[in-house]
Amino acid sequence: MNNRERVPGPPTAAASAPVPHLGLMRRSGWPLIILALLELGWLGWFLSEPLPNAPSPKGAITRGILLLDSFPGLVPGVTFHDSLLGKAVEEMSHLENLPQRLPIVAAAALAVLAAIGIGDWLLRKFRMEATCEVATRLAIDYALGTVVLGLATMIVGRFAVPNTWLVRLALVVVGVAGAYGSKFWRWGRPRFEPGAAIAAAVVSPFVVLMLLGSMLPAIDFDVLSYHLQGPKEYYQAGRIAFLPHNVYTNMPFGVEMLHLLGMEILGDWWWGGLVGQLLVALYAPCAAVLIASTASRLGTWRAGCLAALIYVSTPWIYRLGVIAYVEGPLNCYQAALLWAFVKGRRSPEPSPTRLWAMLGFLAGGAMACKYTAILPSVIPFGVISVVEAWRGRSARPVVAFILGWAVVMSPWMIKNVVDTGNPVYPLAYPVFGGRDWTEARELQWSRAHGPRPITWPLFRYSLIEVAGRSDWQSPLYAAFAPLAFLNPRFRRVSAWLAIYLAWMFVSWWFLTHRLDRFWLPMLPAAAVMAGLGADWTKSLAWRFVRAGVLALAVATNLAFVSTALSGLNEWTGDLEFLRNDIPRRLNGPLAAIDANLPPNAKILLIGQAAVFHVRHPVLYNTVFNPETVETLAAGKTPEEFRRTLLDRKITHVYVDWKEIRRHRDPAGYGFTDFVTPARFAEWVASGILGRPMPIGMDQDLYEVR
């Protein structure tokens, strides 16, 4: 038996067909009744468990309450206007504003065309294009192509941000050349399955709301302080350079380069940011298609449809689509890795070397999203490549995997070496050191981002959180994934998937600071396993049970994503209005000074880093960088400090005492002792700053004299 044949899971499509009736089911219907009761009990707990991140003065909010509030009349006094359905209809009713999205969609389409053209060229080089369905081919093309677009944007941007029309022309040329090279007219018609059409209809509301939500102004702190802010600064500066005030911009920025690309296409940092957000949202349907293909190869087409439905209807996936986190793209690369591994091991077309080069490239694409992808993406497939090398008595799988990974990650690491002296800055400081990094800064970073205490109660809590307590989790993973073991033909592949899921959970729990987003790379593999489990038997009775579970869970998830608990839900709102209104909602004082100060004002911000929406020039820093005001004032006389401010053309100083107190809280990240009210009083008394203008309950604005 050669290495290709040693693949976990069923060897043929016929062998992978669901078991019509297990022996136990033939003897009695009681096991199925018990299973149905267990499913009902699980859904009951899921609906009644309070949402951890949704406090309310009226008491705990549960998914069950939201589901009942979805329709008029189920709860006394809830009219159509008050119901979640009525509110969703209202938010979707401003169709006159949809033309505002046309430039965003057109710019994104240009980037998508180029990404698919590049990706299909790579797919053919890896010899993985054969037997690909049209949707699957487009999905993997997008995943591969956006890796290259991100790298190209970074490499070219290190020298200069190119002219808008030059960028547009380059994308058109690449896209057209790629389309011609792919000979797409020979791909054949997409295969139609009735079940696929039903699944697509069920998830279409999630996808439509997600895409509309992605074209709304950003509201998340991390997005405003570096995911979008970093590309904005690069665009305004005209090139990509080291930002000493924002440590996060030194991490792999493969996804953020799509925001910068959007800015270059439209010639505007704010509207271009919306283009990037739409490109990020597109990773979700691409991941779903790859998940469906993988589950279909391991099981049946029905299992594939169910797996995709489970994935797309997960509130977390919607949230990753409307908030420009990098976990959405990371999940897509997780799905692509699973797809490539399963397809490559079951197809004769790609040589083992090409397969492992592609897997390495995709693992690099995952790590270009964020460093922590080394745990779910790089290490597991790297270990398998070592096993393959040992079995085949050849180092080719390992070498190919490393080279594929290095093609993607080396440019990011070289950039960091040039800028900071540390290829993985700000990590591994004891080994590599790093520019502007100190022992004190390392301790502060480790306290915030290092592993957390290890206790059984915390471990148990995290298990329950991942299974279903998390606000944005779906009950369908825990409801269906274990059932994959009931089908003898699925047990082997299910065991491997379970081991992979266990590794991702354990590595997240023991090696990270357990931020909830960091366990989300589990979802693609969990969706594949849940799809197999949902299709474990052809029993008509089980189909009824499955339909009931799916209907209740999908309705609950849709009700939840329709609320502001999952993200900004003004899907058809006026973008011009929202551009001014959202900053006021997020930070009224900062929005007020941005709106009212003269155009030539330049603001030094202290304690505030969520600055993407600010139109005035600003100086700021993240809490993990040296405080800018301390750098400018430490060791200087008042007059020297005043001269420094004037040399930097700083006209105003804004102090957010609320944020400073939050950071100084024992549970916060820490904040320098240099910034105190007494010090500002001294600068006022010295005539450096004017008297503070209270612009909020805990914010002051000073004018530089």
XYZ file of C-alpha atoms in Angstrom:
705
model
C 0.000 0.000 0.000
C 1.461 3.392 -0.943
C 1.188 6.570 1.119
C -1.824 7.829 -0.813
C -3.860 4.867 0.312
C -3.164 5.345 3.994
C -5.839 7.982 4.431
C -8.114 8.234 7.451
C -11.735 7.740 6.553
C -13.778 5.766 4.056
C -11.911 4.824 0.863
C -14.792 5.135 -1.600
C -18.000 7.075 -2.051
C -20.027 3.878 -1.873
C -18.451 2.895 1.398
C -19.158 6.322 2.817
C -22.922 6.127 2.360
C -24.899 6.583 5.574
C -26.058 3.485 7.399
C -29.794 3.080 6.725
C -30.526 1.239 9.945
C -28.111 0.321 12.671
C -28.787 -3.019 14.306
C -29.906 -1.372 17.504
C -32.391 0.752 15.567
C -33.807 -2.300 13.855
C -34.490 -3.904 17.220
C -36.044 -0.938 18.953
C -36.974 2.699 18.491
C -36.074 3.513 22.077
C -32.484 4.545 21.301
C -33.741 7.086 18.786
C -36.310 8.381 21.277
C -33.558 8.762 23.865
C -31.382 10.566 21.297
C -34.258 12.899 20.439
C -34.740 13.666 24.139
C -31.026 14.372 24.537
C -31.161 16.771 21.590
C -34.201 18.457 23.078
C -32.504 18.772 26.461
C -29.392 20.271 24.873
C -31.445 22.833 22.959
C -33.406 23.626 26.102
C -30.194 24.381 27.992
C -28.872 26.408 25.065
C -32.011 28.539 24.902
C -32.180 29.138 28.651
C -28.489 29.805 29.396
C -27.877 33.547 30.031
C -25.675 35.274 27.465
C -22.367 36.160 29.230
C -21.699 39.329 27.194
C -25.222 40.724 27.057
C -25.981 42.344 30.427
C -29.337 44.053 30.768
C -30.892 46.200 33.517
C -34.011 44.048 33.107
C -32.137 40.863 33.998
C -30.372 38.107 32.097
C -30.883 37.864 28.360
C -31.225 34.374 26.919
C -31.506 33.139 23.368
C -34.939 31.811 24.213
C -36.134 35.289 25.103
C -34.739 36.643 21.832
C -36.445 33.864 19.882
C -39.802 34.613 21.511
C -39.309 38.322 20.825
C -38.698 37.583 17.161
C -42.356 37.302 16.246
C -45.341 39.450 17.236
C -47.881 37.944 19.549
C -45.719 35.245 21.126
C -44.996 37.541 24.056
C -47.905 39.694 25.298
C -47.497 43.302 24.228
C -44.899 42.620 21.533
C -46.221 44.104 18.313
C -44.732 43.611 14.855
C -42.926 46.919 15.205
C -41.416 45.817 18.524
C -40.512 42.301 17.392
C -37.038 41.427 16.132
C -38.569 40.556 12.796
C -40.188 43.985 12.558
C -36.961 45.716 13.532
C -35.004 43.706 10.953
C -37.500 44.626 8.249
C -37.137 48.279 9.245
C -33.333 48.092 9.065
C -33.608 46.542 5.597
C -36.158 49.034 4.311
C -33.902 51.968 3.358
C -33.246 50.690 -0.144
C -32.636 54.212 -1.419
C -29.223 54.059 0.294
C -28.034 50.917 -1.489
C -26.495 52.842 -4.432
C -23.962 54.204 -1.919
C -22.558 50.669 -1.786
C -21.981 50.386 -5.537
C -18.434 51.878 -5.533
C -17.536 49.595 -2.616
C -18.853 46.520 -4.420
C -17.191 47.522 -7.705
C -13.811 48.049 -6.033
C -14.121 44.758 -4.156
C -15.094 42.984 -7.394
C -11.899 44.253 -9.007
C -9.819 42.787 -6.163
C -11.820 39.534 -6.274
C -11.244 39.200 -10.022
C -7.486 39.568 -9.531
C -7.439 37.212 -6.539
C -9.307 34.482 -8.416
C -7.057 34.911 -11.445
C -3.908 34.561 -9.354
C -5.376 31.796 -7.220
C -6.431 29.682 -10.188
C -2.952 29.946 -11.645
C -1.548 28.655 -8.359
C -4.172 25.910 -8.178
C -3.096 24.674 -11.607
C 0.568 24.804 -10.621
C -0.246 22.651 -7.604
C -2.178 20.278 -9.940
C -5.266 20.446 -7.716
C -7.800 21.789 -10.209
C -9.087 18.437 -11.488
C -12.570 17.317 -10.360
C -13.167 20.662 -8.603
C -16.755 21.849 -8.678
C -17.102 25.434 -9.940
C -18.000 26.879 -6.529
C -15.174 24.982 -4.827
C -12.668 26.134 -7.411
C -13.666 29.765 -7.023
C -13.490 29.489 -3.232
C -9.994 27.992 -3.131
C -8.882 30.437 -5.837
C -9.960 33.347 -3.638
C -8.138 31.939 -0.616
C -4.919 31.381 -2.574
C -5.107 34.622 -4.530
C -5.664 36.927 -1.578
C -2.461 35.605 0.002
C -0.562 36.859 -3.040
C -2.477 40.144 -3.167
C -1.576 40.790 0.468
C 2.091 40.037 -0.144
C 2.203 42.152 -3.291
C 0.527 45.087 -1.546
C 3.058 44.918 1.286
C 6.146 44.525 -0.895
C 5.189 47.299 -3.322
C 3.981 49.496 -0.449
C 7.372 49.349 1.253
C 8.624 51.544 -1.552
C 5.524 53.634 -2.216
C 1.752 53.401 -2.333
C 1.140 53.362 -6.098
C -1.186 55.583 -8.069
C -4.871 54.672 -7.877
C -5.281 54.172 -11.623
C -2.110 52.104 -11.794
C -3.487 49.794 -9.100
C -6.804 49.460 -10.913
C -5.095 48.704 -14.215
C -2.816 46.108 -12.642
C -5.759 44.320 -11.021
C -7.701 44.262 -14.301
C -4.736 42.894 -16.242
C -4.021 40.207 -13.637
C -7.682 39.250 -13.400
C -8.240 39.009 -17.153
C -5.006 37.096 -17.687
C -5.919 34.715 -14.912
C -9.407 34.162 -16.289
C -8.039 33.444 -19.759
C -5.400 31.091 -18.391
C -7.980 29.193 -16.381
C -10.060 28.443 -19.503
C -13.136 28.859 -17.360
C -15.394 28.216 -20.331
C -14.298 24.576 -20.130
C -15.145 24.129 -16.459
C -18.599 22.784 -17.246
C -21.874 23.566 -15.594
C -22.199 23.586 -11.808
C -23.739 20.360 -10.523
C -27.203 20.898 -9.101
C -28.343 19.065 -6.004
C -31.818 19.799 -4.561
C -30.400 19.597 -1.054
C -27.743 22.156 -1.905
C -30.426 24.551 -3.130
C -32.347 24.129 0.119
C -29.206 24.691 2.200
C -28.361 27.784 0.142
C -31.856 29.163 0.688
C -31.597 28.596 4.444
C -28.248 30.355 4.807
C -28.944 33.151 2.309
C -30.336 35.531 4.993
C -27.125 35.100 6.996
C -24.946 35.786 3.948
C -26.947 38.787 2.749
C -26.999 40.401 6.193
C -23.294 39.661 6.615
C -22.292 41.281 3.337
C -24.446 44.336 4.000
C -23.120 44.573 7.555
C -19.523 44.417 6.333
C -20.096 47.659 4.410
C -20.948 49.633 7.562
C -18.539 51.804 9.576
C -16.308 49.909 11.998
C -17.224 49.956 15.690
C -14.784 47.509 17.326
C -11.834 48.816 19.359
C -9.240 46.460 17.843
C -10.410 47.270 14.319
C -10.299 51.016 14.976
C -6.906 50.944 16.675
C -4.900 48.743 14.296
C -6.749 46.484 11.811
C -7.912 49.591 9.921
C -5.789 52.269 11.538
C -2.506 50.729 10.402
C -3.500 50.651 6.712
C -4.910 54.188 7.060
C -1.552 55.477 8.299
C 0.310 53.658 5.526
C -2.033 55.160 2.941
C -1.721 58.683 4.332
C 2.076 58.410 4.589
C 2.372 57.109 1.034
C 4.325 53.994 2.021
C 4.481 51.144 4.504
C 6.976 51.917 7.250
C 7.617 51.074 10.893
C 5.071 52.685 13.230
C 6.816 53.116 16.611
C 3.548 54.025 18.312
C 1.530 50.941 17.247
C 3.106 47.588 18.083
C 0.265 45.617 16.512
C 1.188 46.821 13.018
C 4.394 44.774 13.242
C 2.479 41.516 13.280
C 1.698 39.726 9.994
C -0.731 42.019 8.196
C -1.846 39.793 5.348
C -5.530 40.546 5.921
C -4.984 44.226 6.676
C -3.265 44.616 3.309
C -6.687 44.056 1.729
C -7.893 47.190 3.524
C -4.905 49.097 2.166
C -5.588 47.690 -1.297
C -9.188 48.922 -1.043
C -7.925 52.375 -0.088
C -5.614 52.363 -3.090
C -8.392 51.293 -5.469
C -10.838 53.992 -4.341
C -8.256 56.638 -3.486
C -9.811 57.241 -0.063
C -8.906 55.759 3.327
C -12.415 55.693 4.802
C -14.322 54.301 1.816
C -11.432 52.025 0.979
C -11.629 50.581 4.464
C -15.183 49.480 3.682
C -13.884 47.726 0.560
C -11.428 45.809 2.718
C -14.184 44.879 5.159
C -16.271 43.443 2.309
C -13.274 41.434 1.082
C -12.848 40.037 4.608
C -16.533 39.060 4.758
C -16.216 37.087 1.511
C -13.961 34.584 3.261
C -17.011 33.211 5.112
C -18.935 31.865 2.088
C -15.645 30.635 0.614
C -14.927 28.687 3.801
C -18.455 27.265 3.757
C -18.017 25.976 0.194
C -14.704 24.314 1.095
C -16.237 22.789 4.218
C -19.104 21.425 2.128
C -16.695 19.912 -0.393
C -14.600 18.300 2.344
C -17.579 16.798 4.142
C -18.968 15.558 0.819
C -15.708 13.782 0.022
C -15.631 12.165 3.448
C -19.333 11.364 3.496
C -22.147 12.299 1.131
C -23.337 15.426 -0.622
C -25.992 15.717 2.096
C -23.312 15.776 4.788
C -21.573 18.534 2.846
C -24.709 20.655 2.630
C -25.380 20.186 6.321
C -21.787 21.074 7.246
C -21.930 24.312 5.240
C -25.325 25.198 6.703
C -24.065 24.629 10.244
C -21.010 26.803 9.620
C -22.672 29.773 7.914
C -25.575 29.893 10.383
C -23.174 30.214 13.330
C -23.449 33.714 14.842
C -19.677 33.792 15.280
C -19.265 33.554 11.497
C -21.691 36.416 10.971
C -19.831 38.453 13.594
C -16.474 37.774 11.908
C -18.021 38.987 8.660
C -19.361 42.306 9.946
C -16.389 43.087 12.214
C -13.054 43.057 10.386
C -11.273 40.622 12.685
C -8.680 38.344 11.082
C -10.263 35.144 12.412
C -12.724 35.024 9.499
C -9.920 34.716 6.920
C -8.011 32.415 9.287
C -11.020 30.086 9.423
C -11.108 30.065 5.625
C -7.492 28.916 5.521
C -8.327 26.245 8.081
C -11.110 25.049 5.782
C -8.751 25.227 2.790
C -6.118 23.139 4.602
C -8.662 20.433 5.391
C -9.994 20.501 1.829
C -6.554 20.316 0.214
C -5.413 17.520 2.532
C -8.494 15.367 1.928
C -8.642 16.009 -1.821
C -4.917 15.663 -2.353
C -4.726 12.363 -0.531
C -7.673 10.943 -2.483
C -6.747 12.177 -5.964
C -3.969 10.959 -8.270
C -3.332 14.360 -9.870
C -1.014 16.193 -7.462
C 2.323 14.659 -6.571
C 3.007 14.447 -2.819
C 5.547 17.247 -3.207
C 3.051 19.598 -4.848
C 0.384 18.700 -2.296
C 2.655 19.499 0.634
C 3.848 22.696 -1.010
C 0.218 23.795 -1.291
C -0.479 22.824 2.313
C 2.568 24.826 3.403
C 1.410 27.804 1.343
C -2.047 27.674 2.951
C -0.527 27.299 6.420
C 1.559 30.386 5.643
C -1.604 32.174 4.553
C -3.161 31.296 7.901
C -0.132 32.545 9.838
C -0.094 35.738 7.752
C -3.457 36.428 9.419
C -1.989 36.213 12.927
C 0.906 34.602 14.759
C -1.296 32.250 16.778
C -2.208 30.332 13.601
C 0.981 28.403 14.240
C -1.047 26.321 16.715
C -4.073 25.206 14.633
C -2.548 25.474 11.151
C 1.234 25.154 10.999
C 2.111 22.659 13.742
C -0.552 19.983 13.015
C 0.102 19.801 9.275
C 3.825 20.202 9.819
C 3.758 17.155 12.103
C 1.822 15.168 9.491
C 4.434 16.128 6.888
C 7.131 14.708 9.170
C 5.151 11.479 9.528
C 4.744 11.288 5.763
C 8.465 11.840 5.287
C 9.243 9.051 7.751
C 6.805 6.655 6.096
C 8.060 7.367 2.597
C 11.726 7.528 3.616
C 11.933 10.918 1.884
C 12.294 14.450 3.226
C 10.309 15.901 0.322
C 6.999 16.382 2.199
C 8.728 18.308 5.001
C 10.868 20.381 2.651
C 7.905 21.181 0.405
C 5.735 22.159 3.386
C 8.435 24.426 4.824
C 9.135 26.055 1.469
C 5.425 26.669 0.848
C 5.096 28.241 4.291
C 8.280 30.290 3.841
C 7.124 31.776 0.534
C 4.315 33.470 2.429
C 5.865 34.195 5.813
C 9.439 35.126 4.878
C 8.545 38.591 3.511
C 6.705 39.446 6.734
C 9.584 38.203 8.872
C 12.188 40.013 6.759
C 10.149 43.209 7.102
C 10.262 42.817 10.874
C 13.994 42.133 10.901
C 14.611 45.298 8.894
C 12.301 47.390 11.092
C 12.932 45.930 14.549
C 15.683 43.302 14.425
C 13.194 40.622 15.497
C 11.516 38.411 12.835
C 8.486 37.742 15.051
C 8.300 41.111 16.810
C 7.101 41.701 19.484
C 7.223 37.998 20.398
C 10.350 36.058 21.441
C 11.966 39.154 22.986
C 14.318 37.062 25.199
C 15.689 35.447 22.025
C 15.740 38.238 19.447
C 15.258 41.449 21.413
C 13.504 44.175 19.471
C 13.373 47.887 18.734
C 11.812 50.045 21.472
C 11.062 46.903 23.518
C 12.263 46.594 27.107
C 12.070 44.141 29.975
C 9.278 46.221 31.499
C 7.382 46.271 28.199
C 7.855 42.517 27.845
C 6.460 41.952 31.347
C 3.455 44.158 30.569
C 2.824 42.262 27.317
C 3.192 38.859 28.969
C 0.745 39.761 31.720
C -1.833 40.720 29.102
C -1.209 38.025 26.497
C 0.430 35.167 28.374
C -1.166 31.862 29.455
C -3.765 32.034 32.197
C -4.042 30.086 35.471
C -4.657 26.365 35.122
C -7.487 25.063 37.294
C -10.237 22.494 36.769
C -13.114 25.006 37.239
C -11.609 27.270 34.547
C -11.070 24.309 32.230
C -14.641 23.136 32.711
C -15.965 26.651 32.118
C -14.014 26.896 28.857
C -15.332 23.534 27.667
C -18.895 24.690 28.225
C -18.146 28.043 26.602
C -16.843 26.406 23.432
C -19.689 23.879 23.371
C -22.448 26.443 23.593
C -22.273 29.101 26.296
C -20.377 31.619 24.168
C -22.813 34.302 23.008
C -22.095 33.699 19.329
C -21.790 29.915 19.300
C -24.272 27.616 17.576
C -25.771 24.566 19.319
C -25.447 22.461 16.178
C -21.795 21.477 16.629
C -22.368 19.785 19.977
C -25.748 18.466 18.805
C -24.417 16.640 15.748
C -20.632 16.151 15.841
C -20.634 13.261 18.382
C -23.172 11.401 16.252
C -20.540 10.846 13.555
C -19.255 7.966 15.691
C -22.621 6.183 15.374
C -21.864 5.410 11.731
C -19.114 2.754 11.630
C -17.914 4.049 8.267
C -17.362 7.538 9.702
C -15.629 6.491 12.904
C -12.064 6.532 11.690
C -12.189 9.943 10.062
C -14.249 11.243 12.992
C -11.580 10.050 15.396
C -8.939 12.004 13.471
C -11.126 15.092 13.394
C -11.767 14.729 17.134
C -8.013 14.501 17.802
C -7.449 17.604 15.694
C -10.203 19.469 17.559
C -8.794 18.345 20.901
C -5.356 19.683 19.933
C -6.794 23.052 18.966
C -8.754 23.331 22.208
C -5.892 22.215 24.445
C -3.324 24.441 22.714
C -5.705 27.406 22.941
C -6.346 26.750 26.621
C -2.780 26.096 27.762
C -0.726 28.319 25.422
C -2.777 31.494 24.889
C -4.561 34.043 27.051
C -7.862 32.345 26.133
C -9.501 35.173 24.277
C -12.673 33.677 22.840
C -11.805 34.548 19.239
C -8.670 32.437 19.491
C -10.582 29.128 19.600
C -12.616 29.900 16.492
C -10.225 28.028 14.135
C -11.898 24.923 15.547
C -15.129 25.697 13.694
C -14.271 24.450 10.164
C -13.209 20.992 11.375
C -16.123 20.926 13.826
C -18.525 21.792 10.996
C -17.207 18.929 8.856
C -17.639 16.506 11.750
C -21.096 17.894 12.565
C -22.134 17.469 8.927
C -21.101 13.820 9.041
C -22.874 13.364 12.358
C -26.083 14.969 11.153
C -26.106 12.491 8.257
C -25.248 9.388 10.301
C -28.305 7.403 9.176
C -31.034 7.443 6.529
C -33.689 6.654 9.124
C -36.864 8.629 8.418
C -37.402 9.130 12.138
C -33.937 10.666 12.480
C -34.633 12.973 9.556
C -37.626 14.356 11.418
C -35.540 14.833 14.568
C -32.737 16.463 12.557
C -35.156 18.788 10.788
C -36.603 19.929 14.119
C -33.170 20.554 15.637
C -32.018 22.456 12.564
C -35.159 24.563 12.349
C -35.045 25.629 15.992
C -31.294 26.270 16.030
C -31.186 28.178 12.736
C -34.169 30.326 13.749
C -32.493 31.091 17.083
C -29.206 31.962 15.411
C -30.898 34.179 12.839
C -32.807 36.001 15.566
C -29.548 36.600 17.412
C -27.551 37.881 14.437
C -30.360 40.304 13.607
C -29.673 42.195 16.839
C -26.925 44.659 17.675
C -25.468 41.981 19.996
C -23.723 40.525 16.938
C -22.600 43.777 15.368
C -23.886 46.982 13.828
C -27.171 46.031 12.160
C -28.201 49.178 10.275
C -27.725 47.220 7.065
C -29.213 49.746 4.642
C -28.381 52.891 6.580
C -27.130 56.124 5.023
C -23.334 55.745 4.965
C -22.699 59.498 4.892
C -24.831 59.921 8.003
C -23.294 56.916 9.731
C -19.787 58.184 9.016
C -20.509 61.147 11.279
C -22.862 59.453 13.702
C -20.937 56.282 14.566
C -17.930 58.169 16.005
C -20.328 60.155 18.215
C -21.839 56.924 19.536
C -18.456 55.358 20.187
C -16.658 58.331 21.725
C -18.683 61.532 21.867
C -15.930 63.792 23.239
C -13.363 62.705 20.660
C -15.902 63.015 17.850
C -16.842 66.497 19.070
C -13.308 67.863 18.966
C -12.725 66.205 15.589
C -15.821 67.942 14.251
C -15.222 71.352 15.823
C -11.471 72.004 15.733
C -10.115 73.961 12.761
C -8.819 71.937 9.790
C -5.176 72.743 10.565
C -5.382 71.415 14.140
C -3.156 68.497 15.151
C -4.064 66.561 18.302
C -1.884 64.670 20.748
C -4.065 61.902 22.185
C -3.364 60.441 25.605
C -5.125 57.261 26.708
C -7.008 56.735 23.446
C -5.962 54.586 20.477
C -9.260 53.820 18.664
C -8.691 56.631 16.185
C -9.546 55.314 12.708
C -12.582 57.585 12.291
C -10.671 60.752 13.315
C -10.111 63.013 10.305
C -7.621 65.421 11.902
C -3.915 64.552 12.082
C -3.217 62.878 15.418
C -0.346 61.563 17.497
C -1.321 58.545 19.580
C 0.054 55.263 20.845
C -1.217 51.894 21.993
C -0.934 51.012 25.647
C 1.985 48.666 24.842
C 4.075 51.392 23.225
C 5.979 54.190 24.950
C 3.518 56.926 25.883
C 4.017 59.701 23.342
C 3.587 62.579 25.788
C 6.154 61.007 28.099
C 8.596 60.619 25.211
C 8.130 64.284 24.287
C 8.243 65.742 27.810
C 10.410 63.508 30.001
C 13.597 65.218 31.193
C 12.690 68.563 29.650
C 11.902 71.914 31.159
C 8.396 73.293 30.546
C 9.738 75.643 27.890
C 11.622 72.828 26.139
C 8.451 70.728 26.165
C 6.492 73.638 24.708
C 9.041 74.033 21.932
C 8.824 70.291 21.177
C 5.053 70.502 20.851
C 5.304 73.461 18.505
C 8.023 71.761 16.428
C 5.671 68.803 15.981
C 2.892 71.260 15.027
C 0.729 69.937 17.860
C -2.067 72.413 18.556
C -4.145 70.490 21.126
C -3.739 67.766 23.741
C -6.642 65.423 24.477
C -6.637 63.343 27.679
C -9.059 60.464 28.179
C -8.956 59.898 31.943
C -11.627 57.204 31.705
C -9.472 55.034 29.462
C -6.427 55.707 31.595
C -8.267 54.477 34.707
C -9.417 51.394 32.807
C -5.850 50.530 31.894
C -4.622 51.187 35.433
C -7.243 48.897 36.926
C -5.721 45.634 38.269
C -7.501 43.793 35.459
C -6.210 46.282 32.849
C -3.060 46.370 30.744
C -1.255 49.002 32.813
C -0.490 52.649 32.127
C 2.507 54.879 32.796
C 2.610 56.844 36.076
C 3.950 59.830 34.170
C 0.462 61.007 33.211
C -1.250 62.645 36.217
C -3.656 65.561 36.756
C -0.946 67.278 38.813
C 1.476 67.244 35.897
C -1.080 68.802 33.585
C -1.880 71.412 36.228
C 1.836 72.237 36.305
C 1.945 72.654 32.532
C -1.106 74.908 32.677
C 0.507 76.997 35.419
C 3.689 77.255 33.320
C 1.732 78.628 30.382
C 2.458 75.672 28.115
C -1.154 74.587 27.929
C -4.351 76.577 28.228
C -6.906 75.808 30.895
C -8.616 72.435 30.341
C -11.826 72.470 28.390
C -14.069 69.715 29.785
C -15.592 68.020 26.773
C -16.867 64.955 28.580
C -17.324 63.518 32.038
C -13.747 62.177 32.056
C -12.046 63.860 29.119
C -10.139 67.131 28.893
C -8.891 69.139 25.942
C -5.927 71.502 26.278
C -4.791 74.054 23.738
C -1.047 74.423 23.242
C 0.019 78.016 23.957
